[in-house]
C-alpha cells in the first residue's frame, strides 16, 4: 500500500505564493508518476501538474509559468510551488501517485489541502 499526506495549503492574497508538499509512505519503491490535481467548488477535479519518476513534467495550461512541480525521490516527497496566485486557483489540491502492486497498477490520492486565494 501507498499513503499520501499533503500539507501547505492556506489563505493567501492574490499575487502571493504558497508551497504544497506531499509525502508518500508505504511501498514507496513501487511509485512511478506523481502529481497534483485540484477541485474548485462546483467543478470537476482537474490536473495541475505531473512528474514521472525520471523527472518528466507536464503542466496544465492555466498554471504554466506560475507553478512548479518538483520531486525528491530520496524523501518520497513531491512539491508544488505556486506563485502569482489568482482567485481562480482557489480549490482543494490533491496529491496523486501511480504505483505498481502485485495485482497491477493502482492510483492513490491524498486527503486534500485547501488553497484559498483572496482578491
XYZ file of N, CA and C in Angstrom:
357
model
N 0.831 -1.200 0.000
C 0.000 0.000 0.000
C 0.861 1.245 0.000
N 0.287 2.315 -0.533
C 0.938 3.625 -0.532
C -0.035 4.623 0.080
N 0.464 5.474 0.937
C -0.346 6.540 1.528
C 0.298 7.885 1.202
N -0.559 8.890 1.030
C -0.101 10.243 0.715
C -0.673 11.221 1.725
N 0.168 12.140 2.174
C -0.276 13.179 3.103
C 0.190 14.531 2.581
N -0.781 15.415 2.323
C -0.462 16.755 1.826
C -0.390 17.745 2.974
N 0.322 18.832 2.724
C 0.366 19.952 3.659
C 0.719 21.218 2.889
N 0.504 22.358 3.536
C 0.940 23.621 2.942
C -0.156 24.526 2.431
N -1.395 24.051 2.451
C -2.482 24.906 1.991
C -2.749 26.036 2.971
N -3.593 26.963 2.543
C -3.936 28.078 3.419
C -4.557 29.216 2.655
N -4.629 30.358 3.324
C -5.215 31.565 2.742
C -4.093 32.501 2.323
N -4.166 32.996 1.113
C -3.144 33.893 0.590
C -3.823 34.946 -0.287
N -3.231 36.123 -0.349
C -3.766 37.170 -1.214
C -3.366 36.922 -2.663
N -4.158 37.427 -3.558
C -3.837 37.328 -4.981
C -2.450 37.914 -5.229
N -1.678 37.221 -6.051
C -0.302 37.627 -6.316
C 0.715 36.989 -5.397
N 0.239 36.348 -4.344
C 1.127 35.716 -3.384
C 1.554 34.323 -3.800
N 2.252 33.660 -2.880
C 2.805 32.336 -3.162
C 2.496 31.365 -2.029
N 2.446 30.096 -2.383
C 2.328 29.009 -1.422
C 3.113 27.825 -1.965
N 3.569 26.981 -1.053
C 4.209 25.741 -1.466
C 3.496 24.577 -0.798
N 3.018 23.673 -1.617
C 2.387 22.463 -1.129
C 3.400 21.321 -1.103
N 3.253 20.452 -0.124
C 4.101 19.272 -0.020
C 3.222 18.034 0.091
N 3.733 16.941 -0.425
C 3.028 15.656 -0.336
C 4.070 14.583 -0.057
N 3.911 13.931 1.077
C 4.848 12.886 1.475
C 4.189 11.524 1.298
N 4.874 10.642 0.615
C 4.392 9.283 0.406
C 5.018 8.352 1.427
N 4.245 7.351 1.851
C 4.752 6.328 2.764
C 4.206 4.970 2.328
N 4.796 3.934 2.875
C 4.386 2.586 2.496
C 5.329 2.024 1.449
N 4.774 1.408 0.414
C 5.578 0.791 -0.646
C 6.063 1.850 -1.643
N 6.838 2.776 -1.151
C 7.231 3.915 -1.986
C 8.121 3.517 -3.150
N 8.796 2.387 -3.052
C 9.669 1.939 -4.141
C 8.857 1.595 -5.377
N 7.554 1.376 -5.200
C 6.703 0.986 -6.319
C 6.014 2.170 -7.005
N 6.278 3.396 -6.513
C 5.634 4.579 -7.092
C 6.327 4.980 -8.378
N 5.562 5.323 -9.397
C 6.184 5.903 -10.576
C 5.707 7.349 -10.760
N 4.587 7.621 -11.400
C 4.186 9.007 -11.597
C 3.540 9.590 -10.342
N 3.784 10.876 -10.111
C 3.111 11.617 -9.046
C 2.601 12.930 -9.610
N 1.621 13.494 -8.938
C 1.100 14.749 -9.467
C 0.178 15.456 -8.512
N -0.237 16.626 -8.943
C -1.187 17.447 -8.207
C -2.415 17.697 -9.072
N -3.568 17.583 -8.450
C -4.849 17.880 -9.075
C -5.576 18.851 -8.157
N -6.595 19.505 -8.684
C -7.374 20.402 -7.842
C -8.849 20.335 -8.212
N -9.659 20.675 -7.229
C -11.094 20.691 -7.446
C -11.673 21.935 -6.802
N -12.189 22.824 -7.630
C -12.836 24.037 -7.146
C -14.309 23.744 -6.858
N -14.937 24.554 -6.025
C -16.350 24.329 -5.698
C -17.218 24.276 -6.948
N -18.014 23.219 -7.058
C -18.921 23.086 -8.183
C -18.282 22.653 -9.488
N -16.997 22.336 -9.444
C -16.292 21.935 -10.670
C -15.693 20.551 -10.522
N -15.318 19.976 -11.659
C -14.683 18.667 -11.640
C -13.220 18.790 -11.262
N -12.679 17.695 -10.746
C -11.258 17.666 -10.433
C -10.465 17.777 -11.733
N -9.400 18.582 -11.701
C -8.593 18.782 -12.902
C -7.117 18.638 -12.600
N -6.377 18.267 -13.624
C -4.932 18.125 -13.490
C -4.277 19.498 -13.337
N -3.306 19.571 -12.439
C -2.489 20.775 -12.291
C -1.094 20.519 -12.862
N -0.439 19.466 -12.371
C 0.908 19.146 -12.835
C 1.235 17.707 -12.463
N 2.036 17.066 -13.310
C 2.503 15.715 -13.018
C 3.992 15.625 -13.253
N 4.610 14.653 -12.592
C 6.042 14.424 -12.755
C 6.292 12.931 -12.669
N 7.066 12.413 -13.615
C 7.366 10.996 -13.607
C 8.547 10.709 -12.679
N 8.827 9.443 -12.480
C 9.958 9.056 -11.636
C 11.281 9.533 -12.227
N 11.302 9.763 -13.527
C 12.522 10.208 -14.197
C 12.566 11.723 -14.384
N 11.517 12.414 -13.902
C 11.555 13.866 -13.923
C 10.848 14.533 -15.084
N 10.160 13.782 -15.912
C 9.392 14.413 -16.981
C 8.159 15.085 -16.391
N 7.912 16.314 -16.829
C 6.894 17.160 -16.207
C 5.845 17.597 -17.219
N 4.623 17.704 -16.732
C 3.508 18.187 -17.538
C 2.700 19.161 -16.687
N 2.334 20.304 -17.264
C 1.530 21.301 -16.569
C 0.234 21.577 -17.313
N -0.793 21.916 -16.559
C -1.998 22.452 -17.174
C -1.662 23.836 -17.734
N -2.291 24.187 -18.846
C -2.022 25.484 -19.461
C -2.285 26.631 -18.493
N -3.261 26.468 -17.620
C -3.665 27.551 -16.728
C -2.621 27.884 -15.674
N -1.658 26.989 -15.453
C -0.665 27.236 -14.407
C 0.752 27.361 -14.951
N 0.940 27.145 -16.233
C 2.274 27.234 -16.817
C 2.883 28.612 -16.565
N 4.131 28.597 -16.139
C 4.827 29.849 -15.866
C 4.595 30.386 -14.464
N 3.651 29.818 -13.746
C 3.361 30.279 -12.381
C 3.626 29.190 -11.345
N 3.355 27.951 -11.681
C 3.525 26.828 -10.755
C 4.723 25.986 -11.175
N 5.372 25.391 -10.183
C 6.500 24.492 -10.441
C 6.338 23.236 -9.602
N 6.394 22.096 -10.256
C 6.342 20.815 -9.548
C 7.765 20.276 -9.442
N 8.055 19.671 -8.299
C 9.375 19.086 -8.080
C 9.206 17.831 -7.239
N 10.186 16.975 -7.343
C 10.078 15.674 -6.673
C 11.421 15.331 -6.060
N 11.389 14.840 -4.832
C 12.581 14.370 -4.138
C 12.375 12.889 -3.877
N 12.982 12.049 -4.689
C 12.777 10.610 -4.543
C 13.424 10.076 -3.256
N 14.426 10.767 -2.741
C 15.094 10.310 -1.517
C 14.167 10.406 -0.304
N 13.291 11.397 -0.314
C 12.361 11.583 0.805
C 10.920 11.265 0.418
N 10.724 10.781 -0.806
C 9.385 10.412 -1.275
C 8.399 11.567 -1.166
N 8.871 12.735 -1.564
C 8.076 13.950 -1.437
C 7.927 14.624 -2.798
N 6.732 15.118 -3.070
C 6.512 15.933 -4.258
C 5.997 17.293 -3.797
N 6.505 18.331 -4.434
C 6.180 19.703 -4.064
C 5.444 20.406 -5.210
N 4.679 21.397 -4.838
C 4.076 22.280 -5.828
C 4.285 23.710 -5.353
N 5.195 24.408 -6.013
C 5.420 25.818 -5.716
C 4.467 26.640 -6.565
N 3.638 27.421 -5.907
C 2.618 28.200 -6.600
C 2.901 29.680 -6.409
N 3.203 30.358 -7.489
C 3.477 31.795 -7.467
C 2.409 32.551 -8.259
N 2.357 33.848 -8.045
C 1.402 34.706 -8.759
C -0.002 34.131 -8.703
N -0.413 33.764 -7.518
C -1.713 33.098 -7.354
C -2.857 34.028 -7.719
N -3.891 33.420 -8.290
C -5.087 34.142 -8.702
C -6.291 33.577 -7.957
N -7.358 34.341 -7.933
C -8.563 33.872 -7.232
C -9.071 32.564 -7.846
N -8.867 32.405 -9.139
C -9.328 31.173 -9.786
C -8.494 29.941 -9.435
N -7.411 30.138 -8.697
C -6.624 28.998 -8.210
C -7.206 28.432 -6.917
N -8.211 29.091 -6.371
C -8.848 28.602 -5.153
C -9.463 27.235 -5.399
N -9.069 26.266 -4.580
C -9.532 24.890 -4.761
C -8.961 24.019 -3.648
N -9.469 22.803 -3.577
C -8.806 21.778 -2.776
C -7.794 21.092 -3.693
N -6.571 21.041 -3.245
C -5.488 20.450 -4.030
C -5.204 19.047 -3.505
N -5.163 18.096 -4.428
C -4.961 16.698 -4.096
C -3.664 16.191 -4.706
N -2.931 15.443 -3.912
C -1.751 14.746 -4.396
C -2.179 13.380 -4.921
N -1.516 12.933 -5.963
C -1.849 11.658 -6.601
C -0.573 10.902 -6.910
N -0.642 9.585 -6.801
C 0.506 8.757 -7.168
C 0.021 7.486 -7.855
N 0.738 7.097 -8.873
C 0.519 5.810 -9.528
C 1.578 4.853 -9.020
N 1.146 3.642 -8.664
C 2.123 2.690 -8.146
C 1.771 1.299 -8.598
N 2.761 0.431 -8.561
C 2.600 -0.935 -9.041
C 2.405 -1.881 -7.866
N 1.278 -2.567 -7.866
C 1.022 -3.585 -6.853
C 1.141 -4.967 -7.499
N 1.014 -5.984 -6.691
C 1.068 -7.356 -7.209
C -0.030 -7.576 -8.241
N -1.162 -6.939 -8.011
C -2.300 -7.131 -8.898
C -2.343 -6.219 -10.096
N -1.384 -5.313 -10.190
C -1.381 -4.373 -11.302
C -1.181 -2.949 -10.843
N -1.255 -2.004 -11.776
C -1.047 -0.598 -11.442
C -2.290 -0.015 -10.762
N -2.036 0.758 -9.728
C -3.098 1.405 -8.977
C -2.767 2.883 -8.810
N -3.767 3.648 -8.410
C -3.501 5.026 -8.067
C -4.041 5.301 -6.663
N -3.404 6.257 -6.007
C -3.792 6.627 -4.653
C -3.877 8.146 -4.571
N -4.785 8.626 -3.717
C -4.989 10.054 -3.532
C -4.750 10.441 -2.078
N -4.261 11.647 -1.889
C -4.196 12.194 -0.551
C -5.552 12.736 -0.142
N -5.600 13.281 1.079
C -6.867 13.756 1.614
C -7.232 15.150 1.124
N -6.281 15.838 0.537
C -6.527 17.172 0.004
C -6.135 18.267 0.971
N -5.722 19.391 0.416
C -5.403 20.568 1.216
C -6.013 21.786 0.529
N -6.668 22.623 1.317
C -7.418 23.745 0.763
C -6.516 24.948 0.537
N -6.597 25.491 -0.666
C -5.915 26.735 -1.004
C -6.984 27.774 -1.328
N -6.943 28.880 -0.604
C -7.893 29.959 -0.829
C -7.122 31.222 -1.184
N -7.429 31.781 -2.353
C -6.762 32.999 -2.814
C -7.781 34.128 -2.772
N -7.489 35.126 -1.966
C -8.404 36.255 -1.831
C -8.002 37.366 -2.794
N -9.003 37.975 -3.385
C -8.720 39.041 -4.367
C -8.781 40.414 -3.720
